[in-house]
Amino acid sequence: MAFHSTIAQLVTRRRGLVWAAVALLCALSTAVLVLRMKLDTEVLNLLPGGFESVEGLKIYNRDFVQVRDLTFALVCQPNDVDKLEEFAPQFAQRLREQSWCRRVLAGVPIETPEGVRDLQSIAAPLLLNLEPAAFAETLALLQPAKIKERLHRLHEEIEAGSPRPQIELGLDPLGVIAPALKPFAGNASIEEDQPLTSPDRTMRVFLTVTNQPGIGAFDCQKLMREVQAFQRTAHEGWDGGPLQILVTGRSAYVAEISLSMRHDIIITLLGSILLVSGVFYAGFRRWLPLLGMGISLLLCCLVALAAGLLIFGELNMVTVGFCAILIGLGVDFAILVFGRYQQARDDGEDHPAAVGESVKNLGQAIFFGALTTAVGFLALMLAGSRGFTQLGVLIALGIAFAGIFMMTVFFLFLPRRSPAPGHDWMFTLVKRYVRWAVLHPARVLWTSAPLLLLLTAVAFSPRPPIIFDVSTHSMEPKRSDAGYALKTIMEKMPTRWEPVIGMIKAENAQQLHDYWRKVEPRWAALQAAGKIKGFSTPAALALSPQRLETNRQKLHSVNFPAARDALQIALTNEGFSAETFESGFKLLDDLKAAADPATHLPDWRETLPQTSGWWFLIDRYFAHDPLLTTGFVTTNEAVATQEQKEMLHRDLPVAGVPLVLSGWSFTLTDLVPWSHRQLILISGLMALFDATLLALLYRDWRLWLIQVATLGLAVCAMIASMKLLQVPLNLLNVLAFRLVLAIGVDYGIYVLLVWQKARKLDHDVAGVVKPVILAGLTAICGFGSLGAANNPTLAGLGYACALGLFWSLAATIFFTLPAAAAAEPKSWREESLHPLVKEPENV
């Protein structure tokens, strides 16, 4: 028995068996979803793998505490700056009282008594980490005579009215802490590189570290709900005029993006369903087939989702949004099948015969249409992105299931008795156009070809240029409070921009120390040459075990009891308070203890209080694993071009040091070549696949040439439209070109396969053009619904694909059909168009 007859017998004679199979498939898929549903909410998984900068960014976001930072900003009017200064300490205290807040930095730590005390607590290990010559000079300051001489000099300067000696005594009573902190202080100026107050004093910035358990989307959403509740009440007590409380940071962005994804999935899915259903009903005026189409599509989504979970284990949240695309594409098969089925019923065939006729006539076209579309989406695997790989596989699976279900399950919803045919105005118009286009192909081509060629010229012309947006803003939601906060901070504080991250992982502490000691001179030379604005590294805090042991042995040369007595005598003679020099006595005790080889030298991380503001600096450099560290390079201007990226790649690394360069702006710039390769190479491979498949399918060089020309003209018209409408290309919608090549070729396949086998114009060719038009409109609606997405990259993909599919459909109807008529005359053409045959009013 022929395949189409088998299908017809199965869905008409053994309906119970088919329904049982559908129920079993639904039960199994639902069980997989319930038991194994796991969503990947990591936004970075949408970026392609294989890039050092991308992997570095993932490591930084995963392993460093700083990614849990939130930046708050208080913004007031110019006339209210004095009141803002009064309110700022209250606001900082309220931040500290929040249950989700672990630490707050409201000012430079060195300018607070707590910050000075915390820095003194880790002076001993930093002192022991000095270079041998500097350490020897520092130890000389502990001689009794040197101590007495220094305190006498400072006492005279205080008597002379100078404030500097008093500050120096508070920070460094013995004069040995300053050398120890010199390397540290050189990189510790938070205020210089990242100011906390705007130049016009209308903005104050507060850095906070939260205690959120993870950095996933749900943890970020929970945190931001609490933060937003704080924002609504934090201004209480402020009576200085209009005040904005802004907040930004990774958690704020992740919460917004993940919520935006959920919104986008719901809106685009509902929009796609409504638009597609509207097109289907307008074309056929049947409710039961519409219901069958919807249930079949939902079954496709359910089975594809379950299959995806079995394959990948977890699915990215963006990948789940594939349903909107799948509905717009899978409905094509339903429209084609039902269009041919309805035509057979109108011709007098019974239900089983009409089912067999539709499968027989369109089975091959649907197979190749599903194949080209599936290959187009499977090509997303070449992007190297886990998220896009999942998206490509799921839609490819969904398209395959759609082709199967539309030729089986869909028929279960078609009534055995067909209602009397009514007046089909759409088919009447389509039939008239097809007759005219086939009878006078030159007239159609003289209209369509010049337009398509003109758009092709615009596509290749440098003017107007196509917009390519690879900025971080292209990935932000359209309405982003975190983005607005960051933009406001950048405008108020133009010296702030994201630094380039240099990441080093060592096997042990000594290796880490040696690595950074090699990097520092290199970066210092670049700064002196004006190639970079500045840099900061953890070199001063990456202690050398070898140097610590060497310097500990030199401590035996110090007479600590004599130094302590000299300090006590000098305090009495000069009239200083003993409390002021408490840190000096403690440092002498620490160094005396360190001189004993049997004494374990305490880890400075355990000594520094967890509430200290210095942890904001330390957490910038050290991950949870202290052997994983980062340095930061501030460029002369924000990294935005390929030339800047290549210069940094060339100048910053040091031979023998495993330095990984990363950062958001740096990474996006690094992905520009990838985007171009996606646009050119993979789209070219898709075009080559289409061309090869068409050659095997048609076996007629004339039809092959017409179809290839149609594809080329449609893509060029798409590029021209994007130029004229100023639709930008970004890191996501460059994928639109291969998708247009994969989907747009189907329209020509449907028409030309029927053209080759047609025996009557009205019955065969005109009968397939109407479903093709409806299929194209539903695909355009499916992608166009993505334009309602809050994520601009997803919306941009929808706009680009909708434009491409519009021109693919238009080129098929107004170029492919008349070109085929002109190139391949049919013996039935004149007979079908004979004027003596009166066109019936109802079809």
JSON list of N, CA and C in Angstrom, two decimals, residues 69-122:
[
{"chain": "A", "resi": 69, "resn": "ASP", "atom": "N", "xyz": [27.82, 42.72, 44.13]},
{"chain": "A", "resi": 69, "resn": "ASP", "atom": "CA", "xyz": [27.77, 44.14, 44.48]},
{"chain": "A", "resi": 69, "resn": "ASP", "atom": "C", "xyz": [26.55, 44.81, 43.89]},
{"chain": "A", "resi": 70, "resn": "LEU", "atom": "N", "xyz": [25.99, 45.75, 44.62]},
{"chain": "A", "resi": 70, "resn": "LEU", "atom": "CA", "xyz": [24.99, 46.66, 44.11]},
{"chain": "A", "resi": 70, "resn": "LEU", "atom": "C", "xyz": [25.50, 48.08, 44.32]},
{"chain": "A", "resi": 71, "resn": "THR", "atom": "N", "xyz": [25.29, 48.92, 43.34]},
{"chain": "A", "resi": 71, "resn": "THR", "atom": "CA", "xyz": [25.70, 50.32, 43.43]},
{"chain": "A", "resi": 71, "resn": "THR", "atom": "C", "xyz": [24.46, 51.18, 43.57]},
{"chain": "A", "resi": 72, "resn": "PHE", "atom": "N", "xyz": [24.37, 51.88, 44.69]},
{"chain": "A", "resi": 72, "resn": "PHE", "atom": "CA", "xyz": [23.27, 52.83, 44.92]},
{"chain": "A", "resi": 72, "resn": "PHE", "atom": "C", "xyz": [23.77, 54.23, 44.62]},
{"chain": "A", "resi": 73, "resn": "ALA", "atom": "N", "xyz": [22.88, 55.07, 44.14]},
{"chain": "A", "resi": 73, "resn": "ALA", "atom": "CA", "xyz": [23.21, 56.46, 43.87]},
{"chain": "A", "resi": 73, "resn": "ALA", "atom": "C", "xyz": [22.09, 57.36, 44.36]},
{"chain": "A", "resi": 74, "resn": "LEU", "atom": "N", "xyz": [22.45, 58.38, 45.10]},
{"chain": "A", "resi": 74, "resn": "LEU", "atom": "CA", "xyz": [21.52, 59.43, 45.51]},
{"chain": "A", "resi": 74, "resn": "LEU", "atom": "C", "xyz": [21.74, 60.62, 44.60]},
{"chain": "A", "resi": 75, "resn": "VAL", "atom": "N", "xyz": [20.68, 61.08, 43.95]},
{"chain": "A", "resi": 75, "resn": "VAL", "atom": "CA", "xyz": [20.78, 62.19, 43.00]},
{"chain": "A", "resi": 75, "resn": "VAL", "atom": "C", "xyz": [19.82, 63.28, 43.45]},
{"chain": "A", "resi": 76, "resn": "CYS", "atom": "N", "xyz": [20.34, 64.50, 43.56]},
{"chain": "A", "resi": 76, "resn": "CYS", "atom": "CA", "xyz": [19.51, 65.63, 43.98]},
{"chain": "A", "resi": 76, "resn": "CYS", "atom": "C", "xyz": [19.67, 66.78, 42.99]},
{"chain": "A", "resi": 77, "resn": "GLN", "atom": "N", "xyz": [18.93, 67.83, 43.21]},
{"chain": "A", "resi": 77, "resn": "GLN", "atom": "CA", "xyz": [19.03, 69.03, 42.39]},
{"chain": "A", "resi": 77, "resn": "GLN", "atom": "C", "xyz": [20.25, 69.85, 42.83]},
{"chain": "A", "resi": 78, "resn": "PRO", "atom": "N", "xyz": [20.79, 70.70, 41.92]},
{"chain": "A", "resi": 78, "resn": "PRO", "atom": "CA", "xyz": [22.00, 71.47, 42.26]},
{"chain": "A", "resi": 78, "resn": "PRO", "atom": "C", "xyz": [21.85, 72.33, 43.51]},
{"chain": "A", "resi": 79, "resn": "ASN", "atom": "N", "xyz": [20.65, 72.78, 43.80]},
{"chain": "A", "resi": 79, "resn": "ASN", "atom": "CA", "xyz": [20.46, 73.64, 44.97]},
{"chain": "A", "resi": 79, "resn": "ASN", "atom": "C", "xyz": [20.40, 72.87, 46.29]},
{"chain": "A", "resi": 80, "resn": "ASP", "atom": "N", "xyz": [20.40, 71.53, 46.22]},
{"chain": "A", "resi": 80, "resn": "ASP", "atom": "CA", "xyz": [20.20, 70.73, 47.42]},
{"chain": "A", "resi": 80, "resn": "ASP", "atom": "C", "xyz": [21.43, 69.93, 47.82]},
{"chain": "A", "resi": 81, "resn": "VAL", "atom": "N", "xyz": [22.62, 70.30, 47.31]},
{"chain": "A", "resi": 81, "resn": "VAL", "atom": "CA", "xyz": [23.80, 69.48, 47.56]},
{"chain": "A", "resi": 81, "resn": "VAL", "atom": "C", "xyz": [24.19, 69.46, 49.03]},
{"chain": "A", "resi": 82, "resn": "ASP", "atom": "N", "xyz": [24.01, 70.56, 49.74]},
{"chain": "A", "resi": 82, "resn": "ASP", "atom": "CA", "xyz": [24.38, 70.59, 51.15]},
{"chain": "A", "resi": 82, "resn": "ASP", "atom": "C", "xyz": [23.48, 69.65, 51.97]},
{"chain": "A", "resi": 83, "resn": "LYS", "atom": "N", "xyz": [22.20, 69.66, 51.67]},
{"chain": "A", "resi": 83, "resn": "LYS", "atom": "CA", "xyz": [21.29, 68.76, 52.37]},
{"chain": "A", "resi": 83, "resn": "LYS", "atom": "C", "xyz": [21.59, 67.31, 52.02]},
{"chain": "A", "resi": 84, "resn": "LEU", "atom": "N", "xyz": [22.01, 67.07, 50.78]},
{"chain": "A", "resi": 84, "resn": "LEU", "atom": "CA", "xyz": [22.37, 65.71, 50.39]},
{"chain": "A", "resi": 84, "resn": "LEU", "atom": "C", "xyz": [23.54, 65.20, 51.22]},
{"chain": "A", "resi": 85, "resn": "GLU", "atom": "N", "xyz": [24.53, 66.07, 51.45]},
{"chain": "A", "resi": 85, "resn": "GLU", "atom": "CA", "xyz": [25.66, 65.68, 52.27]},
{"chain": "A", "resi": 85, "resn": "GLU", "atom": "C", "xyz": [25.23, 65.32, 53.69]},
{"chain": "A", "resi": 86, "resn": "GLU", "atom": "N", "xyz": [24.21, 66.01, 54.19]},
{"chain": "A", "resi": 86, "resn": "GLU", "atom": "CA", "xyz": [23.70, 65.71, 55.53]},
{"chain": "A", "resi": 86, "resn": "GLU", "atom": "C", "xyz": [22.93, 64.39, 55.55]},
{"chain": "A", "resi": 87, "resn": "PHE", "atom": "N", "xyz": [22.21, 64.12, 54.46]},
{"chain": "A", "resi": 87, "resn": "PHE", "atom": "CA", "xyz": [21.37, 62.92, 54.41]},
{"chain": "A", "resi": 87, "resn": "PHE", "atom": "C", "xyz": [22.18, 61.67, 54.10]},
{"chain": "A", "resi": 88, "resn": "ALA", "atom": "N", "xyz": [23.30, 61.81, 53.41]},
{"chain": "A", "resi": 88, "resn": "ALA", "atom": "CA", "xyz": [24.09, 60.65, 52.97]},
{"chain": "A", "resi": 88, "resn": "ALA", "atom": "C", "xyz": [24.47, 59.71, 54.12]},
{"chain": "A", "resi": 89, "resn": "PRO", "atom": "N", "xyz": [24.98, 60.19, 55.27]},
{"chain": "A", "resi": 89, "resn": "PRO", "atom": "CA", "xyz": [25.31, 59.26, 56.36]},
{"chain": "A", "resi": 89, "resn": "PRO", "atom": "C", "xyz": [24.09, 58.50, 56.86]},
{"chain": "A", "resi": 90, "resn": "GLN", "atom": "N", "xyz": [22.92, 59.15, 56.90]},
{"chain": "A", "resi": 90, "resn": "GLN", "atom": "CA", "xyz": [21.70, 58.46, 57.33]},
{"chain": "A", "resi": 90, "resn": "GLN", "atom": "C", "xyz": [21.34, 57.35, 56.35]},
{"chain": "A", "resi": 91, "resn": "PHE", "atom": "N", "xyz": [21.48, 57.66, 55.07]},
{"chain": "A", "resi": 91, "resn": "PHE", "atom": "CA", "xyz": [21.17, 56.66, 54.05]},
{"chain": "A", "resi": 91, "resn": "PHE", "atom": "C", "xyz": [22.12, 55.48, 54.15]},
{"chain": "A", "resi": 92, "resn": "ALA", "atom": "N", "xyz": [23.42, 55.75, 54.36]},
{"chain": "A", "resi": 92, "resn": "ALA", "atom": "CA", "xyz": [24.39, 54.67, 54.49]},
{"chain": "A", "resi": 92, "resn": "ALA", "atom": "C", "xyz": [24.07, 53.79, 55.69]},
{"chain": "A", "resi": 93, "resn": "GLN", "atom": "N", "xyz": [23.66, 54.41, 56.81]},
{"chain": "A", "resi": 93, "resn": "GLN", "atom": "CA", "xyz": [23.31, 53.63, 57.99]},
{"chain": "A", "resi": 93, "resn": "GLN", "atom": "C", "xyz": [22.08, 52.76, 57.75]},
{"chain": "A", "resi": 94, "resn": "ARG", "atom": "N", "xyz": [21.09, 53.30, 57.02]},
{"chain": "A", "resi": 94, "resn": "ARG", "atom": "CA", "xyz": [19.90, 52.51, 56.70]},
{"chain": "A", "resi": 94, "resn": "ARG", "atom": "C", "xyz": [20.26, 51.32, 55.80]},
{"chain": "A", "resi": 95, "resn": "LEU", "atom": "N", "xyz": [21.21, 51.54, 54.90]},
{"chain": "A", "resi": 95, "resn": "LEU", "atom": "CA", "xyz": [21.66, 50.43, 54.07]},
{"chain": "A", "resi": 95, "resn": "LEU", "atom": "C", "xyz": [22.27, 49.33, 54.93]},
{"chain": "A", "resi": 96, "resn": "ARG", "atom": "N", "xyz": [23.12, 49.71, 55.88]},
{"chain": "A", "resi": 96, "resn": "ARG", "atom": "CA", "xyz": [23.78, 48.73, 56.74]},
{"chain": "A", "resi": 96, "resn": "ARG", "atom": "C", "xyz": [22.77, 47.92, 57.56]},
{"chain": "A", "resi": 97, "resn": "GLU", "atom": "N", "xyz": [21.63, 48.53, 57.85]},
{"chain": "A", "resi": 97, "resn": "GLU", "atom": "CA", "xyz": [20.63, 47.85, 58.67]},
{"chain": "A", "resi": 97, "resn": "GLU", "atom": "C", "xyz": [19.78, 46.86, 57.90]},
{"chain": "A", "resi": 98, "resn": "GLN", "atom": "N", "xyz": [19.89, 46.83, 56.58]},
{"chain": "A", "resi": 98, "resn": "GLN", "atom": "CA", "xyz": [19.07, 45.93, 55.78]},
{"chain": "A", "resi": 98, "resn": "GLN", "atom": "C", "xyz": [19.57, 44.49, 55.92]},
{"chain": "A", "resi": 99, "resn": "SER", "atom": "N", "xyz": [18.64, 43.56, 55.99]},
{"chain": "A", "resi": 99, "resn": "SER", "atom": "CA", "xyz": [19.00, 42.16, 56.20]},
{"chain": "A", "resi": 99, "resn": "SER", "atom": "C", "xyz": [19.76, 41.57, 55.01]},
{"chain": "A", "resi": 100, "resn": "TRP", "atom": "N", "xyz": [19.55, 42.12, 53.83]},
{"chain": "A", "resi": 100, "resn": "TRP", "atom": "CA", "xyz": [20.21, 41.60, 52.65]},
{"chain": "A", "resi": 100, "resn": "TRP", "atom": "C", "xyz": [21.58, 42.24, 52.40]},
{"chain": "A", "resi": 101, "resn": "CYS", "atom": "N", "xyz": [21.95, 43.21, 53.21]},
{"chain": "A", "resi": 101, "resn": "CYS", "atom": "CA", "xyz": [23.19, 43.96, 53.00]},
{"chain": "A", "resi": 101, "resn": "CYS", "atom": "C", "xyz": [24.28, 43.42, 53.91]},
{"chain": "A", "resi": 102, "resn": "ARG", "atom": "N", "xyz": [25.41, 43.06, 53.32]},
{"chain": "A", "resi": 102, "resn": "ARG", "atom": "CA", "xyz": [26.53, 42.52, 54.08]},
{"chain": "A", "resi": 102, "resn": "ARG", "atom": "C", "xyz": [27.55, 43.59, 54.43]},
{"chain": "A", "resi": 103, "resn": "ARG", "atom": "N", "xyz": [27.86, 44.48, 53.50]},
{"chain": "A", "resi": 103, "resn": "ARG", "atom": "CA", "xyz": [28.82, 45.57, 53.73]},
{"chain": "A", "resi": 103, "resn": "ARG", "atom": "C", "xyz": [28.40, 46.78, 52.92]},
{"chain": "A", "resi": 104, "resn": "VAL", "atom": "N", "xyz": [28.79, 47.96, 53.40]},
{"chain": "A", "resi": 104, "resn": "VAL", "atom": "CA", "xyz": [28.51, 49.22, 52.71]},
{"chain": "A", "resi": 104, "resn": "VAL", "atom": "C", "xyz": [29.78, 50.03, 52.67]},
{"chain": "A", "resi": 105, "resn": "LEU", "atom": "N", "xyz": [30.08, 50.59, 51.51]},
{"chain": "A", "resi": 105, "resn": "LEU", "atom": "CA", "xyz": [31.19, 51.53, 51.37]},
{"chain": "A", "resi": 105, "resn": "LEU", "atom": "C", "xyz": [30.62, 52.88, 51.00]},
{"chain": "A", "resi": 106, "resn": "ALA", "atom": "N", "xyz": [30.67, 53.82, 51.97]},
{"chain": "A", "resi": 106, "resn": "ALA", "atom": "CA", "xyz": [30.11, 55.14, 51.75]},
{"chain": "A", "resi": 106, "resn": "ALA", "atom": "C", "xyz": [31.20, 56.19, 51.59]},
{"chain": "A", "resi": 107, "resn": "GLY", "atom": "N", "xyz": [32.44, 55.81, 51.80]},
{"chain": "A", "resi": 107, "resn": "GLY", "atom": "CA", "xyz": [33.56, 56.73, 51.68]},
{"chain": "A", "resi": 107, "resn": "GLY", "atom": "C", "xyz": [34.85, 55.95, 51.56]},
{"chain": "A", "resi": 108, "resn": "VAL", "atom": "N", "xyz": [35.97, 56.66, 51.34]},
{"chain": "A", "resi": 108, "resn": "VAL", "atom": "CA", "xyz": [37.26, 56.01, 51.19]},
{"chain": "A", "resi": 108, "resn": "VAL", "atom": "C", "xyz": [37.70, 55.48, 52.55]},
{"chain": "A", "resi": 109, "resn": "PRO", "atom": "N", "xyz": [38.03, 54.18, 52.69]},
{"chain": "A", "resi": 109, "resn": "PRO", "atom": "CA", "xyz": [38.35, 53.62, 54.01]},
{"chain": "A", "resi": 109, "resn": "PRO", "atom": "C", "xyz": [39.49, 54.31, 54.73]},
{"chain": "A", "resi": 110, "resn": "ILE", "atom": "N", "xyz": [40.50, 54.78, 54.00]},
{"chain": "A", "resi": 110, "resn": "ILE", "atom": "CA", "xyz": [41.66, 55.38, 54.63]},
{"chain": "A", "resi": 110, "resn": "ILE", "atom": "C", "xyz": [41.32, 56.68, 55.35]},
{"chain": "A", "resi": 111, "resn": "GLU", "atom": "N", "xyz": [40.14, 57.25, 55.00]},
{"chain": "A", "resi": 111, "resn": "GLU", "atom": "CA", "xyz": [39.74, 58.51, 55.61]},
{"chain": "A", "resi": 111, "resn": "GLU", "atom": "C", "xyz": [38.87, 58.33, 56.84]},
{"chain": "A", "resi": 112, "resn": "THR", "atom": "N", "xyz": [38.68, 57.09, 57.27]},
{"chain": "A", "resi": 112, "resn": "THR", "atom": "CA", "xyz": [37.87, 56.82, 58.46]},
{"chain": "A", "resi": 112, "resn": "THR", "atom": "C", "xyz": [38.73, 56.15, 59.52]},
{"chain": "A", "resi": 113, "resn": "PRO", "atom": "N", "xyz": [38.43, 56.39, 60.82]},
{"chain": "A", "resi": 113, "resn": "PRO", "atom": "CA", "xyz": [39.21, 55.73, 61.89]},
{"chain": "A", "resi": 113, "resn": "PRO", "atom": "C", "xyz": [39.15, 54.21, 61.79]},
{"chain": "A", "resi": 114, "resn": "GLU", "atom": "N", "xyz": [37.97, 53.68, 61.43]},
{"chain": "A", "resi": 114, "resn": "GLU", "atom": "CA", "xyz": [37.85, 52.22, 61.31]},
{"chain": "A", "resi": 114, "resn": "GLU", "atom": "C", "xyz": [38.74, 51.69, 60.19]},
{"chain": "A", "resi": 115, "resn": "GLY", "atom": "N", "xyz": [38.79, 52.43, 59.08]},
{"chain": "A", "resi": 115, "resn": "GLY", "atom": "CA", "xyz": [39.63, 52.00, 57.97]},
{"chain": "A", "resi": 115, "resn": "GLY", "atom": "C", "xyz": [41.10, 52.01, 58.32]},
{"chain": "A", "resi": 116, "resn": "VAL", "atom": "N", "xyz": [41.54, 53.04, 59.05]},
{"chain": "A", "resi": 116, "resn": "VAL", "atom": "CA", "xyz": [42.95, 53.09, 59.48]},
{"chain": "A", "resi": 116, "resn": "VAL", "atom": "C", "xyz": [43.26, 51.94, 60.43]},
{"chain": "A", "resi": 117, "resn": "ARG", "atom": "N", "xyz": [42.37, 51.69, 61.38]},
{"chain": "A", "resi": 117, "resn": "ARG", "atom": "CA", "xyz": [42.59, 50.61, 62.34]},
{"chain": "A", "resi": 117, "resn": "ARG", "atom": "C", "xyz": [42.63, 49.25, 61.64]},
{"chain": "A", "resi": 118, "resn": "ASP", "atom": "N", "xyz": [41.76, 49.05, 60.68]},
{"chain": "A", "resi": 118, "resn": "ASP", "atom": "CA", "xyz": [41.75, 47.78, 59.95]},
{"chain": "A", "resi": 118, "resn": "ASP", "atom": "C", "xyz": [43.04, 47.59, 59.15]},
{"chain": "A", "resi": 119, "resn": "LEU", "atom": "N", "xyz": [43.53, 48.68, 58.57]},
{"chain": "A", "resi": 119, "resn": "LEU", "atom": "CA", "xyz": [44.76, 48.60, 57.78]},
{"chain": "A", "resi": 119, "resn": "LEU", "atom": "C", "xyz": [45.95, 48.29, 58.68]},
{"chain": "A", "resi": 120, "resn": "GLN", "atom": "N", "xyz": [45.96, 48.86, 59.89]},
{"chain": "A", "resi": 120, "resn": "GLN", "atom": "CA", "xyz": [47.05, 48.60, 60.83]},
{"chain": "A", "resi": 120, "resn": "GLN", "atom": "C", "xyz": [47.06, 47.15, 61.28]},
{"chain": "A", "resi": 121, "resn": "SER", "atom": "N", "xyz": [45.89, 46.51, 61.29]},
{"chain": "A", "resi": 121, "resn": "SER", "atom": "CA", "xyz": [45.81, 45.12, 61.76]},
{"chain": "A", "resi": 121, "resn": "SER", "atom": "C", "xyz": [46.50, 44.14, 60.82]},
{"chain": "A", "resi": 122, "resn": "ILE", "atom": "N", "xyz": [46.69, 44.50, 59.57]},
{"chain": "A", "resi": 122, "resn": "ILE", "atom": "CA", "xyz": [47.36, 43.60, 58.62]},
{"chain": "A", "resi": 122, "resn": "ILE", "atom": "C", "xyz": [48.72, 44.14, 58.22]}
]
